[in-house]
Amino acid sequence: MRIDLIYFDAGGGHRAAAEALREVMQREGRWEPRLVNLQELLDPIDPLLRLTGKRMQDSYNDMLRTGNTLGAPLLLRALHGVVRALHPSAVRLLEKFWWESPPDLALSLVPNFNRTLKEGFERAAPGMPFVTMLTDMADYPPHFWIEEQEQYLICGTSRAVTQAFDMGHSPSRVFHTSGMVVHPRFYESAPLDIGEERRRLGLDPYRPTALVLFGGEGSRSMIEIADRLNACPAEVQAIFICGRNAPVLQALQKRELHIPTFATGFTREIPRFMQLADFLIGKPGPGCVSEALAMNLPVIVESNAWTLPQERFNATWIRETGTGLVVDNFKRLDKTVAELLAPETFARFRQTAVSVNNRAVFEVPAMLERILKETRGEETVPPARQKPRAAGAGR
């Protein structure tokens, strides 16, 4: 079964989900997954690339890196205007790409372009199924993830399923996974001598350990977080994953802190570092939060006017599921961490994190196979149903 997994690198979650699904599909041996970078396909018509030499996705990542996200909703409206203007040219590029090598199914893991993607794919491979899988916990309408067009949708929360139904999508074309897709390595970590591994990083083997993570681009907020942890009344230490944010990494490495810390740049060893941690501090990104919960870590996240609009529901989800604490800002983080680490409180949050049973990465291939069989007339797909789930399991 040939499948195209369509992603781009505006933030790290889209590629991460594509690579996670590719890994599982390759293990199954019944799929031929191909990663398709949408930005590369659209480079010939990217107006920002022509004007400045910088791709649209790179400008988005710069915004994340610097924390200049206050105007993100307005920028999103401007982006939608650009997408509409480029739609005819983009459809032709996509049609040409797929005409030369059409898959049996196209799975979009990107927002904003799903009307364009579906039309281009439909022209090149009429009758073949087009599927959008939300890599956010909820849609941010209009024209973000869910479009008013006939297609299949894969949603990781009940909120996203409800949004799909409200947009008029048939229950037989909406699939509900038990959470967000994370890489299988987050379920397969080899046992570690945690105390010894902490010592190797210059950390105390016994102190409660925070993992500070803001995705692949890092964040300047990590410097403030280091200072607040340094003032924490509870004994604590921290691992900082700064991603591609070299200035923040350098600032942390030069900072004089009395608590033990370890800071590093971009790494693919996130599961290992999560094994060494007791809780996560970061932004309410669906990937970071879901990865932490897969490793049984409660979370502390910030949600305010600077939070990306598509991630604001995630903070609500964290509160509702009891999987962590949400703060307006990190100015009182020292007190928030002390609150979390109170023995009874931490035990409750840890137990809730452990109870999350997200198996989405293993569920999606079976869903896609059913869609293919229905398309070929071999099977009828049952409708998605709203049903109660355990705390944290894809609300």
Coordinates of C-alpha atoms in Angstrom, one line a residue:
M1 CA 0.0 0.0 0.0
R2 CA 1.7 3.2 -1.2
I3 CA 1.1 6.2 1.0
D4 CA 2.4 9.8 0.9
L5 CA 2.9 11.4 4.3
I6 CA 2.8 15.2 3.7
Y7 CA 4.6 17.4 6.1
F8 CA 6.6 20.7 6.4
D9 CA 9.1 22.0 8.9
A10 CA 7.1 25.0 10.3
G11 CA 7.6 23.8 13.8
G12 CA 8.8 20.3 14.4
G13 CA 5.5 18.5 15.1
H14 CA 4.5 17.8 11.5
R15 CA 7.7 16.1 10.5
A16 CA 7.8 14.2 13.8
A17 CA 4.4 12.8 13.2
A18 CA 5.3 11.8 9.7
E19 CA 8.5 10.1 10.7
A20 CA 6.7 8.3 13.6
L21 CA 4.1 6.9 11.2
R22 CA 6.7 6.0 8.6
E23 CA 8.6 4.0 11.3
V24 CA 5.5 2.0 12.3
M25 CA 4.5 1.4 8.7
Q26 CA 7.9 0.2 7.7
R27 CA 7.9 -2.3 10.6
E28 CA 4.6 -3.7 9.5
G29 CA 6.0 -4.4 6.1
R30 CA 2.7 -3.9 4.2
W31 CA 3.2 -0.2 3.4
E32 CA 5.4 1.9 1.1
P33 CA 5.5 5.2 3.0
R34 CA 7.0 8.2 1.3
L35 CA 7.7 11.5 3.1
V36 CA 6.6 14.5 1.0
N37 CA 7.9 17.9 2.0
L38 CA 5.2 20.4 1.0
Q39 CA 7.5 23.4 1.4
E40 CA 9.9 21.9 -1.2
L41 CA 7.1 21.3 -3.7
L42 CA 5.9 24.9 -3.3
D43 CA 9.3 26.6 -3.3
P44 CA 8.9 27.7 -7.0
I45 CA 5.9 29.9 -5.9
D46 CA 6.9 30.9 -2.4
P47 CA 6.7 34.7 -2.5
L48 CA 8.8 35.2 0.6
L49 CA 11.5 33.0 -0.8
R50 CA 11.6 35.0 -4.0
L51 CA 11.7 38.3 -2.1
T52 CA 14.0 37.6 0.8
G53 CA 15.6 34.2 0.1
K54 CA 13.9 32.8 3.2
R55 CA 11.1 30.3 3.1
M56 CA 7.8 30.8 4.7
Q57 CA 8.4 28.0 7.2
D58 CA 11.7 29.5 8.2
S59 CA 10.1 32.8 9.0
Y60 CA 7.6 30.9 11.2
N61 CA 10.5 29.1 13.0
D62 CA 12.2 32.5 13.5
M63 CA 9.1 33.7 15.3
L64 CA 9.1 30.7 17.6
R65 CA 12.8 31.0 18.3
T66 CA 12.6 34.7 19.3
G67 CA 9.2 34.4 21.1
N68 CA 7.6 37.1 18.9
T69 CA 4.3 35.3 18.8
L70 CA 1.9 38.0 20.1
G71 CA 0.7 38.8 16.6
A72 CA 0.3 35.2 15.5
P73 CA -3.5 35.3 14.9
L74 CA -3.0 38.3 12.5
L75 CA -0.1 36.6 10.7
L76 CA -2.3 33.6 10.3
R77 CA -5.0 35.6 8.5
A78 CA -2.3 37.1 6.2
L79 CA -1.0 33.6 5.5
H80 CA -4.5 32.4 4.5
G81 CA -4.7 35.3 2.1
V82 CA -1.4 34.2 0.5
V83 CA -2.7 30.6 0.3
R84 CA -5.8 31.7 -1.5
A85 CA -3.8 33.8 -3.9
L86 CA -1.4 31.0 -4.6
H87 CA -4.1 28.3 -4.8
P88 CA -4.3 27.8 -8.6
S89 CA -0.6 27.7 -9.1
A90 CA -0.1 25.4 -6.1
V91 CA -2.8 23.0 -7.3
R92 CA -1.0 22.8 -10.7
L93 CA 2.4 22.0 -9.0
L94 CA 0.8 19.3 -6.8
E95 CA -1.1 17.8 -9.7
K96 CA 2.1 17.5 -11.7
F97 CA 4.0 16.0 -8.7
W98 CA 1.3 13.3 -8.1
W99 CA 0.6 12.7 -11.8
E100 CA 4.2 11.5 -12.1
S101 CA 4.0 9.2 -9.1
P102 CA 0.6 8.8 -7.5
P103 CA 0.2 6.9 -4.2
D104 CA -2.8 4.8 -3.1
L105 CA -3.6 7.3 -0.4
A106 CA -2.4 10.8 0.6
L107 CA -2.2 11.7 4.3
S108 CA -1.8 15.4 5.1
L109 CA -0.1 16.3 8.4
V110 CA -0.1 20.0 7.7
P111 CA -2.7 22.8 8.3
N112 CA -3.7 25.7 6.1
F113 CA -3.2 23.9 2.8
N114 CA -5.7 21.1 2.9
R115 CA -8.1 22.5 0.3
T116 CA -5.1 23.0 -2.0
L117 CA -3.7 19.5 -1.3
K118 CA -7.0 17.7 -1.9
E119 CA -7.7 19.5 -5.2
G120 CA -4.2 18.8 -6.5
F121 CA -4.3 15.1 -5.4
E122 CA -7.8 14.6 -6.7
R123 CA -6.9 15.9 -10.2
A124 CA -3.9 13.6 -10.4
A125 CA -5.4 10.5 -8.7
P126 CA -9.2 10.7 -9.0
G127 CA -11.0 8.3 -6.7
M128 CA -8.0 7.8 -4.3
P129 CA -8.6 8.8 -0.7
F130 CA -7.2 12.0 0.8
V131 CA -6.9 12.1 4.6
T132 CA -6.1 14.9 7.0
M133 CA -4.7 14.0 10.4
L134 CA -4.7 16.8 12.9
T135 CA -1.3 17.1 14.7
D136 CA -3.0 19.7 17.0
M137 CA -5.4 18.7 19.7
A138 CA -8.1 20.9 18.2
D139 CA -8.8 22.9 15.0
Y140 CA -8.4 26.7 14.9
P141 CA -11.0 27.7 12.3
P142 CA -11.5 28.8 9.7
H143 CA -9.4 27.1 7.1
F144 CA -6.8 25.8 9.5
W145 CA -7.2 22.0 9.7
I146 CA -10.7 21.1 8.8
E147 CA -12.2 22.3 5.5
E148 CA -15.7 21.9 4.1
Q149 CA -14.8 19.3 1.6
E150 CA -15.4 15.6 1.2
Q151 CA -12.5 13.8 2.8
Y152 CA -11.4 11.6 5.7
L153 CA -10.2 13.1 9.0
I154 CA -8.2 11.6 11.9
C155 CA -8.6 13.5 15.2
G156 CA -6.7 12.9 18.5
T157 CA -9.3 14.5 20.9
S158 CA -13.1 14.6 21.3
R159 CA -13.0 18.3 20.8
A160 CA -11.5 17.9 17.3
V161 CA -14.1 15.2 16.5
T162 CA -16.9 17.5 17.6
Q163 CA -15.5 20.3 15.4
A164 CA -15.4 17.9 12.4
F165 CA -19.1 16.9 13.0
D166 CA -20.1 20.6 13.4
M167 CA -18.5 21.3 10.0
G168 CA -20.8 18.7 8.5
H169 CA -18.4 15.8 8.1
S170 CA -20.0 12.4 8.1
P171 CA -19.2 10.2 11.1
S172 CA -18.1 7.4 8.8
R173 CA -15.3 9.7 7.6
V174 CA -14.0 10.9 11.0
F175 CA -11.7 8.7 13.0
H176 CA -10.9 9.2 16.7
T177 CA -7.5 8.1 18.0
S178 CA -6.6 7.7 21.6
G179 CA -4.3 10.7 21.5
M180 CA -1.7 12.5 19.4
V181 CA 0.8 10.6 17.4
V182 CA 4.3 10.3 19.0
H183 CA 7.2 8.3 17.8
P184 CA 7.3 4.6 18.9
R185 CA 10.6 5.1 20.6
F186 CA 8.7 6.9 23.4
Y187 CA 7.2 3.5 24.2
E188 CA 10.3 1.5 23.8
S189 CA 13.0 3.1 26.0
A190 CA 15.6 0.7 27.4
P191 CA 16.0 0.6 31.2
L192 CA 18.5 3.1 32.5
D193 CA 20.4 3.5 35.7
I194 CA 18.9 6.9 36.3
G195 CA 21.1 7.9 39.2
E196 CA 24.3 7.1 37.2
E197 CA 23.0 8.8 34.0
R198 CA 22.2 11.9 36.0
R199 CA 25.7 11.9 37.5
R200 CA 27.2 11.7 34.0
L201 CA 25.4 15.0 33.2
G202 CA 26.7 16.7 36.3
L203 CA 23.3 16.4 38.1
D204 CA 22.4 15.1 41.6
P205 CA 21.2 11.5 41.3
Y206 CA 18.4 12.0 43.8
R207 CA 17.0 15.6 43.2
P208 CA 13.6 16.0 41.5
T209 CA 14.5 16.9 37.9
A210 CA 12.7 19.2 35.5
L211 CA 13.1 18.8 31.7
V212 CA 12.7 22.2 30.1
L213 CA 11.6 21.8 26.4
F214 CA 10.1 24.2 23.9
G215 CA 10.3 22.1 20.7
G216 CA 13.0 22.2 18.1
E217 CA 13.4 25.9 18.1
G218 CA 13.8 26.5 21.9
S219 CA 12.7 29.7 23.5
R220 CA 14.2 32.7 25.3
S221 CA 11.8 31.9 28.1
M222 CA 14.2 29.2 29.1
I223 CA 16.5 31.8 30.6
E224 CA 13.8 33.1 32.9
I225 CA 12.8 29.5 33.8
A226 CA 16.4 28.8 34.8
D227 CA 16.4 31.9 37.1
R228 CA 13.1 31.0 38.7
L229 CA 14.1 27.4 39.3
N230 CA 17.3 28.7 40.9
A231 CA 15.0 30.5 43.4
C232 CA 12.8 27.5 44.0
P233 CA 12.3 26.7 47.7
A234 CA 12.2 23.0 46.9
E235 CA 15.3 21.2 46.0
V236 CA 15.2 20.8 42.2
Q237 CA 17.5 20.6 39.2
A238 CA 17.0 20.9 35.4
I239 CA 17.8 19.6 32.0
F240 CA 17.4 22.2 29.2
I241 CA 16.9 21.1 25.6
C242 CA 17.5 24.3 23.6
G243 CA 16.9 22.9 20.2
R244 CA 18.4 25.0 17.4
N245 CA 18.4 28.1 19.6
A246 CA 22.2 28.6 20.0
P247 CA 22.0 32.0 21.7
V248 CA 19.8 30.5 24.5
L249 CA 22.1 27.5 24.9
Q250 CA 25.1 29.8 25.2
A251 CA 23.3 32.0 27.7
L252 CA 22.4 29.0 29.9
Q253 CA 25.8 27.5 29.8
K254 CA 27.3 30.8 31.0
R255 CA 24.7 31.5 33.7
E256 CA 25.9 31.1 37.3
L257 CA 23.2 29.0 39.0
H258 CA 23.5 27.2 42.3
I259 CA 21.1 24.4 41.3
P260 CA 22.6 21.6 39.1
T261 CA 21.8 22.0 35.5
F262 CA 22.6 20.5 32.1
A263 CA 21.9 22.2 28.8
T264 CA 22.2 20.9 25.3
G265 CA 21.1 21.9 21.8
F266 CA 19.0 19.9 19.2
T267 CA 18.9 16.2 20.0
R268 CA 17.0 13.1 19.0
E269 CA 17.6 11.7 22.5
I270 CA 14.4 13.2 24.0
P271 CA 13.1 9.9 25.3
R272 CA 16.4 9.3 27.2
F273 CA 16.3 12.8 28.7
M274 CA 12.6 12.2 29.7
Q275 CA 13.6 9.0 31.4
L276 CA 16.0 11.1 33.6
A277 CA 13.3 13.7 34.4
D278 CA 10.4 13.8 36.8
F279 CA 8.3 16.5 35.1
L280 CA 8.2 18.7 32.0
I281 CA 8.3 22.5 31.8
G282 CA 7.5 24.1 28.4
K283 CA 4.9 25.5 26.1
P284 CA 1.6 23.6 25.5
G285 CA 2.7 22.1 22.2
P286 CA 0.8 18.9 21.4
G287 CA 3.9 17.0 20.6
C288 CA 5.9 17.9 23.7
V289 CA 3.0 17.4 26.0
S290 CA 2.0 14.0 24.5
E291 CA 5.6 12.8 24.5
A292 CA 6.0 13.7 28.2
L293 CA 2.8 11.9 29.1
A294 CA 3.9 8.8 27.1
M295 CA 6.9 8.9 29.5
N296 CA 4.7 9.4 32.5
L297 CA 5.8 13.0 33.2
P298 CA 3.3 15.6 34.5
V299 CA 3.7 19.0 32.8
I300 CA 3.9 22.7 33.7
V301 CA 3.0 24.9 30.7
E302 CA 2.5 28.6 30.1
S303 CA -0.6 29.9 28.3
N304 CA -1.2 33.6 27.6
A305 CA -1.6 36.0 24.7
W306 CA 1.8 35.0 23.3
T307 CA 0.7 31.3 23.1
L308 CA 0.1 30.2 19.5
P309 CA -3.6 30.3 18.9
Q310 CA -3.8 26.6 17.8
E311 CA -2.1 25.6 21.0
R312 CA -4.4 27.4 23.5
F313 CA -6.9 24.6 23.7
N314 CA -4.1 22.3 24.8
A315 CA -3.8 24.2 28.1
T316 CA -7.6 23.6 28.6
W317 CA -7.1 19.9 27.9
I318 CA -4.2 19.7 30.5
R319 CA -6.4 21.3 33.2
E320 CA -9.4 19.1 32.3
T321 CA -7.4 15.9 32.3
G322 CA -5.4 16.7 35.4
T323 CA -2.1 16.0 33.7
G324 CA -0.3 19.1 34.8
L325 CA -0.4 22.7 35.9
V326 CA -1.0 25.8 33.6
V327 CA 0.4 29.2 34.5
D328 CA -0.2 32.6 33.0
N329 CA 3.6 33.2 32.9
F330 CA 6.8 31.8 34.5
K331 CA 7.3 34.7 36.9
R332 CA 6.1 32.6 39.8
L333 CA 7.4 29.3 38.5
D334 CA 9.5 28.7 41.7
K335 CA 6.3 28.5 43.7
T336 CA 4.5 26.5 41.0
V337 CA 7.2 23.9 41.0
A338 CA 7.2 23.7 44.8
E339 CA 3.4 23.2 44.6
L340 CA 3.8 20.4 42.1
L341 CA 6.5 18.6 44.1
A342 CA 4.5 18.5 47.3
P343 CA 4.4 14.7 47.9
E344 CA 0.7 14.2 47.7
T345 CA 0.2 16.6 44.8
F346 CA 3.0 15.1 42.8
A347 CA 1.8 11.5 43.4
R348 CA -1.7 12.5 42.1
F349 CA -0.3 14.2 39.0
R350 CA 2.1 11.3 38.3
Q351 CA -0.6 8.7 38.6
T352 CA -2.8 10.7 36.2
A353 CA 0.1 10.9 33.7
V354 CA 0.7 7.1 34.1
S355 CA -3.0 6.4 33.4
V356 CA -2.9 8.1 30.0
N357 CA -3.1 5.3 27.4
N358 CA -2.3 7.0 24.1
R359 CA -1.6 4.4 21.3
A360 CA -2.4 6.7 18.3
V361 CA 0.8 5.9 16.3
F362 CA -0.1 2.3 16.3
E363 CA -3.8 2.9 15.6
V364 CA -3.5 5.2 12.5
P365 CA -2.1 2.6 10.1
A366 CA -5.1 0.3 10.7
M367 CA -7.4 3.3 10.2
L368 CA -5.8 4.1 6.9
E369 CA -6.0 0.5 5.8
R370 CA -9.7 0.5 6.5
I371 CA -10.1 3.7 4.5
L372 CA -8.3 2.0 1.5
K373 CA -10.5 -1.1 1.8
E374 CA -13.6 1.0 1.8
T375 CA -12.4 3.0 -1.2
R376 CA -11.9 -0.3 -3.0
G377 CA -15.3 -1.6 -1.9
E378 CA -13.8 -4.3 0.4
E379 CA -15.0 -2.9 3.7
T380 CA -17.5 -0.5 5.2
V381 CA -15.9 2.0 7.7
P382 CA -17.9 2.3 11.0
P383 CA -18.6 5.8 12.1
A384 CA -16.6 7.7 14.8
R385 CA -18.4 7.8 18.1
Q386 CA -18.0 10.1 21.0
K387 CA -17.3 7.8 24.0
P388 CA -16.0 8.3 27.5
R389 CA -12.2 7.8 27.9
A390 CA -9.9 7.5 30.8
A391 CA -8.4 10.8 32.0
G392 CA -5.9 12.1 29.5
A393 CA -6.8 9.6 26.8
G394 CA -7.7 11.9 24.0
R395 CA -10.3 14.2 25.4

